[in-house]
Structures are given as C-alpha cells and as structure tokens.
Amino acid sequence: MALPKLQIACDHNDLPSALADIKAVGDIVDILEVGTVLLLQVGDEAVKCFRALFPDKEIVADPKCADAGGTVAQNLKNAGADYMTCICSAAVATMKAAAKEIDQVQVELYGDWTYEQAQEWLDSGIDQAIYHQSRDALLAGGSWGEKDLNKVKKLVEMGFKVSVTGGLDVNTLDLFKGVDVYTFITGRGITQAEDPVKAANEFKAKIVELWS
C-alpha cells in the first residue's frame, strides 16, 4: 500500500495570501490545489502563479465543473493544472469531455450520489473520487465517523483512487489507518495553523506513522 499523498487546498479570498502559504509549505506537501473560492476570485491566474513557483509539482484546479467540461479542462490545462474536479451531479459526458483535455478528472462527492453512478464513472475511465465532509456540514456540527470510513472503503474496493477532505486535522487520519487512501486534502488545517510549516510536517509525519 502506497503512502497517501498530502494536498494543500488554497481556498483563499486573495492570491497573495495563497502564494504566501504555498511558498511556505510547497516543498513539504505533494499536491497544490487552487481551490474553488480562489478560482472564483482570480481565475486561472492562480494556476499560472502556482505553476511558475513550483514547475514540478502536481497542481489541481477545483472548479467543481458541472458543464462545458472540455472547455474548462483545456483552459485549466493551458494554465498549468494537471488535474481538475467535476461535481458528482455533472453528466458523465461532461466528465469524459474534461478527461480528454487534462491529465486527470476527480469527481467531487457532494450531496446525494449513488454507487451505481460511481460505477458509471469508472466505466467511463474516471477513477479518482474525492470524499467530502463539507465545510457547511462541519460548521453545523457534523464530524468524521464510521459511516464515512465505510463509504471510503467501498469506493476503494470498487477501484477508485479516493481522496479525503473536509475539516481534517492530524488526529482525523487515525480513522483511516489501513485504508488505501490516495490523498488527504487539507486547507485550514495548514493555512490557518499558527505555524503552517509545522502543521504540514505533522501531517506528513502522521501519514508515515500510519501507513509505513
């Protein structure tokens, strides 16, 4: 079982703050994400800046694309992104159109989705999924638990490379010990830490501890 990767999600409201954070931890994390909020604020300029700073890093753009998949993917690929996200309610045709233009498409699992839909994505060549606890759900009192773990395990068993995100802290990773998680994605767990470099190193150390 490979070590899960660590991804920083930059959902900043402004580009300078995002760039300051990735400059601080970009050499520690495995993947850099231009988050939805940042994309809405500054567009693909953020992707271009991330790529200029880290020419050899994997970069994800997170538009949660629901339509015009090919156009969105081509634009993001031209800006420097390796992956992009599609929302799970998008048509399979949208996901397939995006997958033709960019290295990887990741399906964002929000709200109501089914394993039958998930099988359709797999059958179409889409094998990355992102399992969420949404920011709003967590703020409303939700938490990680056995129900989440079981869904992640099921998706892994189906053949997905599953990334996990949503209010993660270092201790949350204990829940997933022994599960073949592809990537842990954290934003505020690093960016809002008192010492982002220390926080990123703690995440990496915990991954090594649990998956080595």
Tab-separated table of C-alpha atoms in Angstrom:
chain	number	residue	atom	x	y	z
A	1	MET	CA	0.000	0.000	0.000
A	2	ALA	CA	1.445	3.338	-1.064
A	3	LEU	CA	1.713	6.246	1.328
A	4	PRO	CA	-1.223	8.621	0.934
A	5	LYS	CA	-0.276	11.953	-0.580
A	6	LEU	CA	-0.785	15.285	1.183
A	7	GLN	CA	-2.537	18.092	-0.669
A	8	ILE	CA	-2.908	21.698	0.434
A	9	ALA	CA	-6.200	23.294	-0.592
A	10	CYS	CA	-5.923	27.027	-1.139
A	11	ASP	CA	-9.431	28.431	-0.804
A	12	HIS	CA	-8.145	31.912	-0.065
A	13	ASN	CA	-10.023	35.064	-0.951
A	14	ASP	CA	-6.925	36.656	-2.440
A	15	LEU	CA	-3.939	35.487	-4.439
A	16	PRO	CA	-1.123	36.995	-2.310
A	17	SER	CA	-2.253	35.052	0.773
A	18	ALA	CA	-2.437	31.823	-1.199
A	19	LEU	CA	1.000	32.347	-2.674
A	20	ALA	CA	2.467	33.062	0.763
A	21	ASP	CA	1.118	29.748	2.050
A	22	ILE	CA	2.328	27.624	-0.836
A	23	LYS	CA	5.733	29.273	-0.719
A	24	ALA	CA	5.923	28.227	2.929
A	25	VAL	CA	4.826	24.595	2.540
A	26	GLY	CA	5.079	23.796	-1.171
A	27	ASP	CA	8.219	21.732	-0.700
A	28	ILE	CA	6.573	19.693	2.075
A	29	VAL	CA	3.196	18.797	0.541
A	30	ASP	CA	2.799	16.594	-2.525
A	31	ILE	CA	-0.001	18.413	-4.356
A	32	LEU	CA	-1.039	22.060	-4.622
A	33	GLU	CA	-4.722	22.872	-5.065
A	34	VAL	CA	-6.164	26.077	-6.445
A	35	GLY	CA	-9.440	25.919	-4.557
A	36	THR	CA	-12.907	26.883	-5.726
A	37	VAL	CA	-13.024	30.147	-3.812
A	38	LEU	CA	-9.636	31.253	-5.149
A	39	LEU	CA	-10.610	30.326	-8.718
A	40	LEU	CA	-13.776	32.391	-8.400
A	41	GLN	CA	-11.796	35.346	-7.102
A	42	VAL	CA	-8.877	35.452	-9.530
A	43	GLY	CA	-9.483	32.799	-12.205
A	44	ASP	CA	-6.720	30.803	-13.823
A	45	GLU	CA	-4.132	33.421	-12.863
A	46	ALA	CA	-3.778	31.461	-9.626
A	47	VAL	CA	-2.992	28.266	-11.541
A	48	LYS	CA	-0.366	30.093	-13.608
A	49	CYS	CA	1.269	31.512	-10.478
A	50	PHE	CA	1.322	28.142	-8.709
A	51	ARG	CA	2.924	26.550	-11.765
A	52	ALA	CA	5.516	29.298	-12.051
A	53	LEU	CA	6.527	28.829	-8.419
A	54	PHE	CA	6.502	25.027	-8.488
A	55	PRO	CA	7.133	23.797	-12.038
A	56	ASP	CA	7.475	20.153	-10.990
A	57	LYS	CA	4.581	19.819	-8.518
A	58	GLU	CA	1.208	18.219	-9.187
A	59	ILE	CA	-1.385	21.003	-9.355
A	60	VAL	CA	-5.137	20.554	-9.018
A	61	ALA	CA	-7.705	23.142	-10.047
A	62	ASP	CA	-11.026	22.783	-8.226
A	63	PRO	CA	-13.809	24.399	-10.294
A	64	LYS	CA	-16.317	21.658	-9.373
A	65	CYS	CA	-17.212	21.742	-13.051
A	66	ALA	CA	-20.834	20.919	-13.924
A	67	ASP	CA	-20.856	21.750	-17.641
A	68	ALA	CA	-18.588	22.671	-20.572
A	69	GLY	CA	-16.080	20.140	-19.298
A	70	GLY	CA	-13.837	20.167	-22.343
A	71	THR	CA	-13.515	23.942	-22.462
A	72	VAL	CA	-12.897	24.301	-18.742
A	73	ALA	CA	-10.343	21.497	-18.749
A	74	GLN	CA	-8.481	22.873	-21.761
A	75	ASN	CA	-8.262	26.320	-20.197
A	76	LEU	CA	-7.010	24.948	-16.884
A	77	LYS	CA	-4.527	22.619	-18.573
A	78	ASN	CA	-3.155	25.551	-20.589
A	79	ALA	CA	-2.758	27.495	-17.346
A	80	GLY	CA	-0.695	24.683	-15.813
A	81	ALA	CA	-3.092	22.351	-13.981
A	82	ASP	CA	-2.585	18.584	-14.033
A	83	TYR	CA	-5.991	17.657	-12.584
A	84	MET	CA	-9.408	19.285	-12.311
A	85	THR	CA	-12.587	18.462	-10.443
A	86	CYS	CA	-16.116	17.811	-11.649
A	87	ILE	CA	-19.090	17.837	-9.316
A	88	CYS	CA	-20.749	14.438	-8.957
A	89	SER	CA	-24.032	15.747	-10.397
A	90	ALA	CA	-22.341	16.584	-13.715
A	91	ALA	CA	-23.263	14.453	-16.705
A	92	VAL	CA	-20.851	11.642	-17.499
A	93	ALA	CA	-20.440	13.286	-20.902
A	94	THR	CA	-19.111	16.417	-19.171
A	95	MET	CA	-16.592	14.381	-17.196
A	96	LYS	CA	-15.463	12.493	-20.299
A	97	ALA	CA	-15.075	15.724	-22.263
A	98	ALA	CA	-12.896	17.122	-19.489
A	99	ALA	CA	-10.821	13.942	-19.291
A	100	LYS	CA	-9.880	14.313	-22.957
A	101	GLU	CA	-8.229	17.677	-22.275
A	102	ILE	CA	-6.454	17.251	-18.936
A	103	ASP	CA	-4.383	14.550	-17.252
A	104	GLN	CA	-6.945	13.523	-14.628
A	105	VAL	CA	-10.521	14.316	-13.622
A	106	GLN	CA	-11.548	13.943	-9.995
A	107	VAL	CA	-15.224	13.547	-9.078
A	108	GLU	CA	-16.270	15.638	-6.086
A	109	LEU	CA	-18.768	13.702	-3.963
A	110	TYR	CA	-21.296	16.117	-2.515
A	111	GLY	CA	-24.910	15.593	-1.528
A	112	ASP	CA	-26.808	12.662	-2.999
A	113	TRP	CA	-24.807	10.275	-5.146
A	114	THR	CA	-25.046	6.520	-5.626
A	115	TYR	CA	-22.644	3.651	-6.138
A	116	GLU	CA	-24.442	2.996	-9.431
A	117	GLN	CA	-23.360	6.454	-10.579
A	118	ALA	CA	-19.870	5.754	-9.303
A	119	GLN	CA	-19.711	2.613	-11.429
A	120	GLU	CA	-20.684	4.694	-14.467
A	121	TRP	CA	-17.745	6.997	-13.783
A	122	LEU	CA	-15.394	4.052	-13.517
A	123	ASP	CA	-16.771	2.529	-16.704
A	124	SER	CA	-16.066	5.862	-18.429
A	125	GLY	CA	-12.436	5.856	-17.313
A	126	ILE	CA	-12.829	8.270	-14.386
A	127	ASP	CA	-11.101	6.591	-11.436
A	128	GLN	CA	-10.467	9.413	-8.967
A	129	ALA	CA	-13.062	10.453	-6.387
A	130	ILE	CA	-12.939	12.977	-3.559
A	131	TYR	CA	-14.936	12.081	-0.466
A	132	HIS	CA	-16.065	15.165	1.436
A	133	GLN	CA	-17.285	16.362	4.698
A	134	SER	CA	-18.431	19.774	3.502
A	135	ARG	CA	-17.373	22.950	5.299
A	136	ASP	CA	-21.001	23.871	5.909
A	137	ALA	CA	-21.857	20.433	7.316
A	138	LEU	CA	-18.916	20.547	9.704
A	139	LEU	CA	-19.827	24.035	10.855
A	140	ALA	CA	-23.331	22.729	11.525
A	141	GLY	CA	-21.915	20.148	13.936
A	142	GLY	CA	-21.038	17.214	11.694
A	143	SER	CA	-17.965	15.077	12.312
A	144	TRP	CA	-15.984	12.234	10.762
A	145	GLY	CA	-17.041	8.744	11.747
A	146	GLU	CA	-17.674	5.108	10.830
A	147	LYS	CA	-20.227	5.963	8.132
A	148	ASP	CA	-17.596	7.983	6.285
A	149	LEU	CA	-14.982	5.279	6.687
A	150	ASN	CA	-17.324	2.651	5.239
A	151	LYS	CA	-18.091	4.771	2.181
A	152	VAL	CA	-14.421	5.422	1.542
A	153	LYS	CA	-13.653	1.701	1.869
A	154	LYS	CA	-16.442	0.834	-0.586
A	155	LEU	CA	-15.136	3.309	-3.165
A	156	VAL	CA	-11.603	1.955	-2.789
A	157	GLU	CA	-12.913	-1.603	-3.227
A	158	MET	CA	-14.686	-0.516	-6.418
A	159	GLY	CA	-11.363	0.648	-7.839
A	160	PHE	CA	-11.270	4.365	-7.139
A	161	LYS	CA	-8.267	6.360	-6.045
A	162	VAL	CA	-10.038	8.087	-3.173
A	163	SER	CA	-9.016	11.417	-1.707
A	164	VAL	CA	-10.437	12.515	1.637
A	165	THR	CA	-11.140	16.087	2.679
A	166	GLY	CA	-13.202	18.310	4.947
A	167	GLY	CA	-12.029	19.790	8.214
A	168	LEU	CA	-9.192	17.309	8.602
A	169	ASP	CA	-6.752	17.563	11.454
A	170	VAL	CA	-3.850	15.244	12.182
A	171	ASN	CA	-5.907	13.094	14.552
A	172	THR	CA	-8.617	12.510	11.919
A	173	LEU	CA	-6.116	10.436	9.962
A	174	ASP	CA	-6.236	7.724	12.660
A	175	LEU	CA	-9.751	6.817	11.471
A	176	PHE	CA	-8.379	5.771	8.072
A	177	LYS	CA	-5.434	3.664	9.230
A	178	GLY	CA	-5.077	0.637	6.981
A	179	VAL	CA	-7.311	2.096	4.247
A	180	ASP	CA	-5.744	2.716	0.836
A	181	VAL	CA	-6.451	6.469	0.779
A	182	TYR	CA	-4.912	8.168	-2.253
A	183	THR	CA	-4.646	11.706	-0.888
A	184	PHE	CA	-5.511	13.625	2.255
A	185	ILE	CA	-6.563	17.151	1.382
A	186	THR	CA	-6.437	19.901	3.968
A	187	GLY	CA	-6.818	23.627	3.711
A	188	ARG	CA	-7.366	25.348	7.022
A	189	GLY	CA	-5.568	22.517	8.827
A	190	ILE	CA	-2.399	24.005	7.371
A	191	THR	CA	-3.203	27.530	6.222
A	192	GLN	CA	-4.864	28.625	9.459
A	193	ALA	CA	-2.383	26.906	11.746
A	194	GLU	CA	-0.236	29.090	13.978
A	195	ASP	CA	2.777	27.584	12.213
A	196	PRO	CA	1.796	26.247	8.747
A	197	VAL	CA	5.202	24.640	8.169
A	198	LYS	CA	4.954	22.722	11.449
A	199	ALA	CA	1.386	21.702	10.648
A	200	ALA	CA	2.336	20.400	7.194
A	201	ASN	CA	5.232	18.428	8.653
A	202	GLU	CA	2.950	16.950	11.317
A	203	PHE	CA	0.510	15.751	8.650
A	204	LYS	CA	3.348	14.170	6.684
A	205	ALA	CA	4.784	12.510	9.797
A	206	LYS	CA	1.373	11.114	10.742
A	207	ILE	CA	0.934	9.637	7.264
A	208	VAL	CA	4.309	7.938	7.514
A	209	GLU	CA	3.491	6.661	11.016
A	210	LEU	CA	0.171	5.150	9.999
A	211	TRP	CA	0.962	3.825	6.508
A	212	SER	CA	4.598	2.742	6.664
